[in-house]
Coordinates of C-alpha atoms and ligand atoms in Angstrom, one line a residue:
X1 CA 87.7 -7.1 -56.7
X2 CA 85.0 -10.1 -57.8
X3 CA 82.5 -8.9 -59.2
X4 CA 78.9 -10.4 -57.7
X5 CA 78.7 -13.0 -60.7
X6 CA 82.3 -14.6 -60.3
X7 CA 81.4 -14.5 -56.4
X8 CA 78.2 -16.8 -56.9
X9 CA 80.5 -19.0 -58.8
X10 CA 83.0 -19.1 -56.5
X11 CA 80.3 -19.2 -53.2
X12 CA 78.5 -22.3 -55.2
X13 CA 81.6 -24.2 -56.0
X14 CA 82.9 -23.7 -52.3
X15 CA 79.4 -24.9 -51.2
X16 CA 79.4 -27.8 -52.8
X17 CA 82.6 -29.2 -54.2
X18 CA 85.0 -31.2 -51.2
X19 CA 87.1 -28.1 -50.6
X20 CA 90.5 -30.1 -50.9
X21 CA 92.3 -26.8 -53.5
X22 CA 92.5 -23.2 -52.7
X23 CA 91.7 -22.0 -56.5
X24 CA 92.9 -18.5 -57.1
X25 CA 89.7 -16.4 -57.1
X26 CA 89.5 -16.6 -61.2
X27 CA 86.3 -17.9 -63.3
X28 CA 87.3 -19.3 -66.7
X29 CA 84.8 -20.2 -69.1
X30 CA 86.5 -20.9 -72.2
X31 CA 89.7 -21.5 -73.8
X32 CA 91.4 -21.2 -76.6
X33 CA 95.7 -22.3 -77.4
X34 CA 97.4 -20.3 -74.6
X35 CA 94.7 -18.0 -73.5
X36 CA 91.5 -18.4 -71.4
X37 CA 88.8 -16.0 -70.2
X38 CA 86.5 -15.4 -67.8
X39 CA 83.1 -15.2 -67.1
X40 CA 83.1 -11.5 -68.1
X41 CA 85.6 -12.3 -70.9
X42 CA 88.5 -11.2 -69.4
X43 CA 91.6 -12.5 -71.2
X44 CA 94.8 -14.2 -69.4
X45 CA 97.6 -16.3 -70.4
X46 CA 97.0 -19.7 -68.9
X47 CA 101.1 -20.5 -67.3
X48 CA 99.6 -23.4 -65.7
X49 CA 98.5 -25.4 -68.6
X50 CA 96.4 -27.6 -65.9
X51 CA 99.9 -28.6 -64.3
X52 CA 101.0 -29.3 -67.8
X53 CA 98.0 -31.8 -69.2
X54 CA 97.0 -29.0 -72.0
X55 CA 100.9 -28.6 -73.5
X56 CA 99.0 -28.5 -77.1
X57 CA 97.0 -25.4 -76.2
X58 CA 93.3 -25.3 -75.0
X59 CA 90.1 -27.1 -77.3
X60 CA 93.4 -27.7 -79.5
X61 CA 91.4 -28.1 -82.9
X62 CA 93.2 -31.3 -84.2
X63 CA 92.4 -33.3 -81.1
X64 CA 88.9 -31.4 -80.7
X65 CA 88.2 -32.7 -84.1
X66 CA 89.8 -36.7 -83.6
X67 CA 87.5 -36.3 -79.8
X68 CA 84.1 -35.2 -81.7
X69 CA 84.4 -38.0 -84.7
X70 CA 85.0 -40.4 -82.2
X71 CA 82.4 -39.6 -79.7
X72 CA 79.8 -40.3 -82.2
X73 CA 81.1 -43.7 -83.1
X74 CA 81.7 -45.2 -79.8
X75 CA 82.8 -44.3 -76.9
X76 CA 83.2 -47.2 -74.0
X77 CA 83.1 -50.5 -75.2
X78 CA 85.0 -51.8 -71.3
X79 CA 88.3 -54.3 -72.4
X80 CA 85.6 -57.3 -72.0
X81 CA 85.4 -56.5 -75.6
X82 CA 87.9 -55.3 -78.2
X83 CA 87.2 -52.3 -79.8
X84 CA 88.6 -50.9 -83.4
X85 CA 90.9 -48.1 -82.0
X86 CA 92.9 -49.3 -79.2
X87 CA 95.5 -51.2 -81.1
X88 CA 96.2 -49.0 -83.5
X89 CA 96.6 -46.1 -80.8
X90 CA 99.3 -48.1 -78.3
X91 CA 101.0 -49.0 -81.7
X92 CA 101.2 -45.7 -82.5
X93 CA 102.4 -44.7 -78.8
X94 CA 104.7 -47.8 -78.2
X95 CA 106.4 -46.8 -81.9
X96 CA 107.0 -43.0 -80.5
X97 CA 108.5 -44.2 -77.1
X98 CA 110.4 -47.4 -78.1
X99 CA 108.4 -49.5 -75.8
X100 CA 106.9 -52.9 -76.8
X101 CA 103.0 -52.0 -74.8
X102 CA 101.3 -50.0 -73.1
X103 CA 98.8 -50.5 -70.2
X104 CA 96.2 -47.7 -70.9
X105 CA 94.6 -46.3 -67.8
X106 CA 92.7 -43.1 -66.6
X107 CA 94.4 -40.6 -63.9
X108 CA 98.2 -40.2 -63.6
X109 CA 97.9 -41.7 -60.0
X110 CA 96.1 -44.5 -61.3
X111 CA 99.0 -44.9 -63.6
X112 CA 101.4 -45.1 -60.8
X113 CA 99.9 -47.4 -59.1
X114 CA 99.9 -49.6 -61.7
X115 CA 103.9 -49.2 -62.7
X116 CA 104.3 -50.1 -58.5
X117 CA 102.4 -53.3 -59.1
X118 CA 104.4 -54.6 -62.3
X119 CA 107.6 -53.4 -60.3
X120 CA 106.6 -55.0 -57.6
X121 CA 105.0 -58.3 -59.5
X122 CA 108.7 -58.4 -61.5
X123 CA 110.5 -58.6 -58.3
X124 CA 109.2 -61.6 -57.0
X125 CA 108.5 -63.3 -60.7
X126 CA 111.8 -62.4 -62.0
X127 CA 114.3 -60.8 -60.0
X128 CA 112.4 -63.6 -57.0
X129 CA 112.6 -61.7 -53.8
X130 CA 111.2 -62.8 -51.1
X131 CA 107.9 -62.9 -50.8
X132 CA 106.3 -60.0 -49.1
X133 CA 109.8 -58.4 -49.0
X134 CA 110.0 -55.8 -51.8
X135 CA 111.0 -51.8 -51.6
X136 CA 111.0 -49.3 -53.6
X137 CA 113.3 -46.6 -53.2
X138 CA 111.3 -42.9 -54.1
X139 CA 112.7 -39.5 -53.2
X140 CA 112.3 -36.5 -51.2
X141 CA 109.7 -34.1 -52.0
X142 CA 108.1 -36.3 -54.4
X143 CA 104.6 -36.2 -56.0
X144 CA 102.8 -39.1 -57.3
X145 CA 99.4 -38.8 -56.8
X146 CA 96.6 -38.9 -54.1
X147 CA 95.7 -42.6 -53.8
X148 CA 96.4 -44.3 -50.5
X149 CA 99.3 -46.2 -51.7
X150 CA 101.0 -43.4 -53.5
X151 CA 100.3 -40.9 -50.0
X152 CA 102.4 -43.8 -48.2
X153 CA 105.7 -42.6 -49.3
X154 CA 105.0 -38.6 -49.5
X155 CA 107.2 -36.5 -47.5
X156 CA 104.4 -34.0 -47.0
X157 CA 102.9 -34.0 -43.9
X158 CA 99.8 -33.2 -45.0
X159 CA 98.9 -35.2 -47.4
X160 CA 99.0 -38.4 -45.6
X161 CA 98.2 -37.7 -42.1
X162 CA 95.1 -39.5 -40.7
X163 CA 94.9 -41.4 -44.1
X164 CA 96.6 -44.2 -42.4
X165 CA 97.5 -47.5 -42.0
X166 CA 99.8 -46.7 -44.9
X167 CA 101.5 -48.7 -48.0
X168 CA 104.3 -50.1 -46.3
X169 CA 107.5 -51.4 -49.1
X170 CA 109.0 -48.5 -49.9
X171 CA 111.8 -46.1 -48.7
X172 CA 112.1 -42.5 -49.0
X173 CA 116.2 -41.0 -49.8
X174 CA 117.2 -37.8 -50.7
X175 CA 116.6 -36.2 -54.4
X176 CA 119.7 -35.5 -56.8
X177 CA 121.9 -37.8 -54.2
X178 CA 123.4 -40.3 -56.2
X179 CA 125.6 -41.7 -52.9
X180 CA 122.3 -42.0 -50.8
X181 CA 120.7 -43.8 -53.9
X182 CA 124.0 -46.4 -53.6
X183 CA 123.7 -46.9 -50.1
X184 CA 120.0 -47.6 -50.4
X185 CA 120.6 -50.1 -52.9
X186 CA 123.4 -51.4 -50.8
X187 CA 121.6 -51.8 -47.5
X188 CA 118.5 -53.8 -49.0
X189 CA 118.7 -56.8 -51.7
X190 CA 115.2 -56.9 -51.9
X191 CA 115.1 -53.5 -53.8
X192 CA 112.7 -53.6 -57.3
X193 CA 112.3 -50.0 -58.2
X194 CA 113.3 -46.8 -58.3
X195 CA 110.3 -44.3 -58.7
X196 CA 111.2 -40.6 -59.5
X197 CA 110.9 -37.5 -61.9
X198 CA 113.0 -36.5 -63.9
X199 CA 112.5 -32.6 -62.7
X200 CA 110.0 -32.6 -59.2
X201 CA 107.1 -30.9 -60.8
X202 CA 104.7 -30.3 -58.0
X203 CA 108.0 -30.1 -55.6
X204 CA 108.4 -26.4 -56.5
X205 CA 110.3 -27.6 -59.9
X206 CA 113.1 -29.0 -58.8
X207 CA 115.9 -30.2 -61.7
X208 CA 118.6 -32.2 -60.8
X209 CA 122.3 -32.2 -61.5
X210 CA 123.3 -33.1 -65.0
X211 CA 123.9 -36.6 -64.9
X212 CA 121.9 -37.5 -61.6
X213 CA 119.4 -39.6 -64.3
X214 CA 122.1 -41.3 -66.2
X215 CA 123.7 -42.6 -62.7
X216 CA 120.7 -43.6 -61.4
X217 CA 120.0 -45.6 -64.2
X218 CA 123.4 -46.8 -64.2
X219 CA 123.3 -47.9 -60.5
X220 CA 119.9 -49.5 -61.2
X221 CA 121.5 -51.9 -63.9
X222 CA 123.8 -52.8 -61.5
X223 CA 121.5 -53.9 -58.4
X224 CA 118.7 -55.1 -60.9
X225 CA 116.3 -52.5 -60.1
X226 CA 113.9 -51.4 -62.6
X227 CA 114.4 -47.2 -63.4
X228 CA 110.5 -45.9 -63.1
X229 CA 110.4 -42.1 -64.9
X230 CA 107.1 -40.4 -63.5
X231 CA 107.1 -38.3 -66.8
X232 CA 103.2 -37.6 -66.1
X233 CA 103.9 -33.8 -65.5
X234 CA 108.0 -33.6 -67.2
X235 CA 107.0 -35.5 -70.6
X236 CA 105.5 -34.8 -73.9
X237 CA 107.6 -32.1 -74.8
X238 CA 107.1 -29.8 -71.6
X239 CA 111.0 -29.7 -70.9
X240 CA 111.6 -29.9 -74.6
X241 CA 112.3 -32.9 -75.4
X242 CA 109.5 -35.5 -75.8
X243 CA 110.8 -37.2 -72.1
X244 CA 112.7 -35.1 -69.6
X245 CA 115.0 -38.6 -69.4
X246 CA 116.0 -38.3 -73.1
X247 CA 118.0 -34.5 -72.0
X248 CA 120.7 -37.6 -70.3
X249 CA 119.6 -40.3 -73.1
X250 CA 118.3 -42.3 -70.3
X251 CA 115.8 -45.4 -70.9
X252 CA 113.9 -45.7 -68.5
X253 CA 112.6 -49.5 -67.9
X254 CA 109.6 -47.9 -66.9
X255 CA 107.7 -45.0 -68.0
X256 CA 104.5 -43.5 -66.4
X257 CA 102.6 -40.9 -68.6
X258 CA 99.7 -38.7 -68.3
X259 CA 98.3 -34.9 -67.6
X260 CA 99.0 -34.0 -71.8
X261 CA 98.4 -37.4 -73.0
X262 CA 94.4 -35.9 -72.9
X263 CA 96.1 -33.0 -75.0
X264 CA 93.6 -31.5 -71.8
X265 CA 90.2 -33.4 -73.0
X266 CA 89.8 -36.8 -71.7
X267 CA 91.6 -38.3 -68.9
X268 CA 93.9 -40.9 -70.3
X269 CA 97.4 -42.3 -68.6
X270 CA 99.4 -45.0 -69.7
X271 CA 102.3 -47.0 -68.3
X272 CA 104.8 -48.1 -70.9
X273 CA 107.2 -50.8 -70.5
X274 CA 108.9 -53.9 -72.5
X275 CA 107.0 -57.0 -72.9
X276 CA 109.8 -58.9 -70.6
X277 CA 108.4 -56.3 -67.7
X278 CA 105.0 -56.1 -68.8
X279 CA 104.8 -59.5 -69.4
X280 CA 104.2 -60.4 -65.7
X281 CA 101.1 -59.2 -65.4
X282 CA 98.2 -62.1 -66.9
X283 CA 94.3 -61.8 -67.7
X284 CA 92.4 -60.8 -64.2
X285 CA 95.7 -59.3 -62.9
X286 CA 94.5 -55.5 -63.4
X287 CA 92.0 -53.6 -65.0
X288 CA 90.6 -50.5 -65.6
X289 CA 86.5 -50.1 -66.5
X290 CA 87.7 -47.1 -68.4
X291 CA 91.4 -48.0 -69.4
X292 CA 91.7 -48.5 -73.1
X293 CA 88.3 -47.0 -74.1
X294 CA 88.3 -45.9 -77.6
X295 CA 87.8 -42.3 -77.3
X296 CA 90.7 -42.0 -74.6
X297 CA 92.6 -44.0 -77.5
X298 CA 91.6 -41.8 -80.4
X299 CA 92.3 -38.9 -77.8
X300 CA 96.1 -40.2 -76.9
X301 CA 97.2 -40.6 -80.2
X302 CA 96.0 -37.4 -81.9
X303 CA 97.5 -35.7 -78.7
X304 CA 100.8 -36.9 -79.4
X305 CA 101.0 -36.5 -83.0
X306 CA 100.1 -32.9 -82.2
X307 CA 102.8 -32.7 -80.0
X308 CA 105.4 -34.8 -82.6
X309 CA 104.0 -32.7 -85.6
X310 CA 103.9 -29.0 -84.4
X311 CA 107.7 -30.2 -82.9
X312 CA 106.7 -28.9 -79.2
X313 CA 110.3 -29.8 -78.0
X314 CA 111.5 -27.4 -80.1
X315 CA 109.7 -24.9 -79.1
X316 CA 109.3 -25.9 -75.7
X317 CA 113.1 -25.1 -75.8
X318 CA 113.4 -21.6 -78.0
X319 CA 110.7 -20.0 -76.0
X320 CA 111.7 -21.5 -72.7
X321 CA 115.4 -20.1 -73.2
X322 CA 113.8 -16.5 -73.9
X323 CA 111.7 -17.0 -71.3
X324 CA 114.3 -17.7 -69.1
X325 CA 116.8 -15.1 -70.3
X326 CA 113.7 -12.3 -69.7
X327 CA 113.4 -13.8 -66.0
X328 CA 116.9 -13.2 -65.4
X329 CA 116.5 -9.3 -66.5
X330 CA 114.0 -8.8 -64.1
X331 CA 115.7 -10.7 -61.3
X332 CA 118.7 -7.6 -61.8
X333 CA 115.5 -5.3 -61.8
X334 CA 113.3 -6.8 -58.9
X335 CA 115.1 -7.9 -55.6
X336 CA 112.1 -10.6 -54.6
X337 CA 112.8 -12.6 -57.7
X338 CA 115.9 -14.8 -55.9
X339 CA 116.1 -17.4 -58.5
X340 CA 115.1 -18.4 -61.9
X341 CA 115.2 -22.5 -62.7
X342 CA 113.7 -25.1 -65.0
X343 CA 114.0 -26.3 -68.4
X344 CA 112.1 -26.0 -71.6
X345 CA 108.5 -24.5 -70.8
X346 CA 108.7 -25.8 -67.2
X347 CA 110.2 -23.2 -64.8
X348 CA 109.9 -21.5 -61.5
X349 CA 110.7 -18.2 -59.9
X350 CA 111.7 -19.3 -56.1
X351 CA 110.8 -15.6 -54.5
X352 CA 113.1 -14.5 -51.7
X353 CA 110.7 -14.7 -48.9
X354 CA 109.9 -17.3 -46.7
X355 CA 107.8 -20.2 -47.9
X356 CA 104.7 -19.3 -45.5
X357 CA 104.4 -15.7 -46.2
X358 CA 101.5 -14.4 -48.2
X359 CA 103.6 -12.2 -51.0
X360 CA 103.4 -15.3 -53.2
X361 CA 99.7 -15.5 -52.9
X362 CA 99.5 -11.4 -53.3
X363 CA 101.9 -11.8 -56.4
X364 CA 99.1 -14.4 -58.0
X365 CA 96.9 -11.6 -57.4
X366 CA 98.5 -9.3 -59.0
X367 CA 98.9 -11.3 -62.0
X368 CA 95.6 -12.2 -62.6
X369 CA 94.6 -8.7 -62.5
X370 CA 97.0 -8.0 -65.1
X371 CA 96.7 -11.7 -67.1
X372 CA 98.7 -13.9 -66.4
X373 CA 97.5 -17.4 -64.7
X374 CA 100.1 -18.6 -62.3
X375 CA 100.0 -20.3 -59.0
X376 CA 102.3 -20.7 -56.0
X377 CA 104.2 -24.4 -55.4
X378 CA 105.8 -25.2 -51.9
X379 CA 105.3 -21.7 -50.8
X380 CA 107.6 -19.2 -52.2
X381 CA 107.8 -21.1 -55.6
X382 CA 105.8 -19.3 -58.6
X383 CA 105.6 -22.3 -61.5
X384 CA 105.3 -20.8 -65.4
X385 CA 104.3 -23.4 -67.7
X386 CA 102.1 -22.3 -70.8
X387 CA 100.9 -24.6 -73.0
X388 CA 104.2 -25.2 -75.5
X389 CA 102.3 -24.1 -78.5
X390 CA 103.2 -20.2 -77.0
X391 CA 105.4 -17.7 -79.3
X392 CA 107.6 -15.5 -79.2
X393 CA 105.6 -11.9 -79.2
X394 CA 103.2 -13.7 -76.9
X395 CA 106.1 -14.7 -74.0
X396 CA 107.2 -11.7 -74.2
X397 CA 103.8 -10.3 -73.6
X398 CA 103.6 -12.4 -70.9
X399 CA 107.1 -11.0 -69.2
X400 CA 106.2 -7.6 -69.4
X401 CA 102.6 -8.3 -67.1
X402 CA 104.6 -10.2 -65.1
X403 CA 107.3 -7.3 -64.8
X404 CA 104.9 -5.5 -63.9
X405 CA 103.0 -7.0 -61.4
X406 CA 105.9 -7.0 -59.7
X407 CA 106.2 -3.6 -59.9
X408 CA 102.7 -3.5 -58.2
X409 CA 103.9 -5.9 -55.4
Ligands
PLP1 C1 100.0 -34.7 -61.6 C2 101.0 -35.8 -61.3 C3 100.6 -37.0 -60.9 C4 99.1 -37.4 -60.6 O1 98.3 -37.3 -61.7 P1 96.7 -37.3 -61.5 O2 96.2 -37.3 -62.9 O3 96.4 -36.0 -60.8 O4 96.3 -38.4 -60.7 C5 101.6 -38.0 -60.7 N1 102.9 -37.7 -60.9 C6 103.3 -36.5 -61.3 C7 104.7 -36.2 -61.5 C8 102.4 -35.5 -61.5 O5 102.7 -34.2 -61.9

């Protein structure tokens, strides 16, 4: 039951905020590394992590620290200017991901869009299709983003109906289907890119076959298609290693980041690529008011040295095997667990119940009541992902509420 206080909250927010999320009925008011707490300081594990943009743990003190220096120097300077922290930042990014630049932006749709209109730009420039001709090959259950490009090629109904006239240019093939991605490719010279994660985050966290990454890049060398990752929700450590793409030692030729590049603080994405891809875009060609500011840059590279430092991958790994492993004990003990999947700190329990029936939701409940944070994804999906910075006596903390809560069920 809400108490009266979380209900004004909650009536207030509904009144007033565009109700486009159905928020489980929780008020947080602060946070601190894995945990968060309500308004009446009720403690819960956060296995969200903001869908994986606060990997380094809430008001994570390094970055806190970096953020507060900063914002008392300067904050927004726009790129009409150059400012004293945004070079040494992308150096400091491009050095960690092997990249020659950088294009700094805001939101991780924003970011997207961007990578499509490089891809895009590169296809006519350098691979010269036709003009007006270029596709991009995405997949099946993807997510992207919100913007009215990025809704174009969604495969849920709902979130692009009456947004139209869409994007046109791209084609939608099946996930983890290496064949379909060869007939595509086939079919259509005028292919430029192939967008896709390396695990579908927001899909219900889907992972692919071993190998599915390394032969799509493969078969993108071939036709001369640029490989985009969308590592805005898999990378920075979350599936423990610093890109999901390294667990095949692919290379992407294109790599989109965001969500824990603001180490949860400041909205910052980026979109990283060699200076033979970057290249094509020139002065006037995109911009960001935003993009590049020097407390998003001061916020970026503190967020990833945290990450590099503390080893997050490593962890990320340990604690999501035990995690795992304890999962699998309770699938023996608990016959609506069906299965258990992900890697590193990203992972799912699919429930064995049909994606529109309400046990999911009632399981979220019963969670929260016993604290632990965790949402439903495409239905019967329950995604854990704490911020990687969790230990061992605190995961295992964690399994028992979950245990049970679904005891409770
Ligand atoms: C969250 C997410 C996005 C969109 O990021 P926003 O910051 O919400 O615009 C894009 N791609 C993937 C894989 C994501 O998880």
């Amino acid at each position: 039951m809400l108490s009266s206080k979380e209900n004004s909250y909650i009536k207030k927010e509904e009144k007033f905020c565009s109700n486009t999320y159905h928020p489980l009925p929780v008020v947080l008011s602060r946070g601190k590394g894995v945990f968060v707490w309500d308004v009446h300081g009720k403690k819960y594990f956060d296995f969200l992590s903001s869908y994986s943009a606060v990997n380094q743990g809430h008001c994570n003190r390094k970055i806190l620290n970096a953020f507060l220096k900063q914002s008392k120097k300067l904050t927004l300077t726009s790129r009409a200017f150059y400012n004293s922290e945004l070079g040494d930042s992308l150096e400091y990014i491009t050095s960690v991901f092997g990249y020659d630049k950088m294009l700094p932006m805001n939101s991780g749709a924003e970011a997207v869009e961007a990578a499509l209109k490089i891809c895009r730009k590169w296809g006519y420039e350098v691979k010269k299709v036709a003009k007006n001709k270029a596709k991009i090959i995405v997949c099946n259950g993807n997510f992207h983003g919100r913007t009215t490009t990025v809704i174009s090629f969604s495969s849920s109904k709902e979130s692009k109906e009456n947004f139209g006239p869409l994007t046109v240019g791209f084609e939608i093939i099946e996930y983890n289907n290496i064949q379909k991605l060869n007939e595509a490719f086939k079919a259509d010279k005028n292919i430029v890119g192939f967008l896709v994660e390396p695990i579908q985050g927001e899909g219900g966290v889907v992972v692919p076959d071993e190998g599915y990454l390394m032969k799509s890049k493969k078969l993108c060398e071939k036709y001369n298609v640029l490989f985009i990752a969308d590592e805005i929700q898999t990378g920075i450590c979350r599936t423990g290693k610093l890109l999901a793409c390294h667990h095949e030692e692919v290379r992407p030729d294109i790599v989109i980041l965001g969500k824990a590049l603001s180490g949860g603080f400041y909205p910052v994405s980026g979109v990283l690529a060699d200076s033979k891809i970057m290249g094509v875009l020139k002065v006037g060609q995109h911009g960001s008011t935003f993009g590049g500011n020097p407390l998003g840059a001061v916020v970026a590279k503190e967020s990833i040295k945290f990450a590099l430092n503390k080893n997050l991958s490593n962890n990320a790994t340990t604690m999501g095997n035990l995690f795992r492993d304890n999962l699998e004990k309770l699938r023996s003990k608990h016959k609506l667990i069906k299965k258990i999947r992900g890697k590193g700190l990203l992972n799912a329990i699919v429930l064995d119940c049909s994606e529109t029936s309400k046990i999911p939701w009632e399981l979220s409940l019963k969670m929260r009541n016993n604290g632990v944070l965790a949402k439903p994804t495409q239905g019967n999906k329950i995604r854990f992902a704490p911020p990687l910075i969790i230990n061992k006596k605190q995961i295992l903390k964690a399994i028992k509420l979950i245990d049970t809560s679904f005891s409770e069920l």
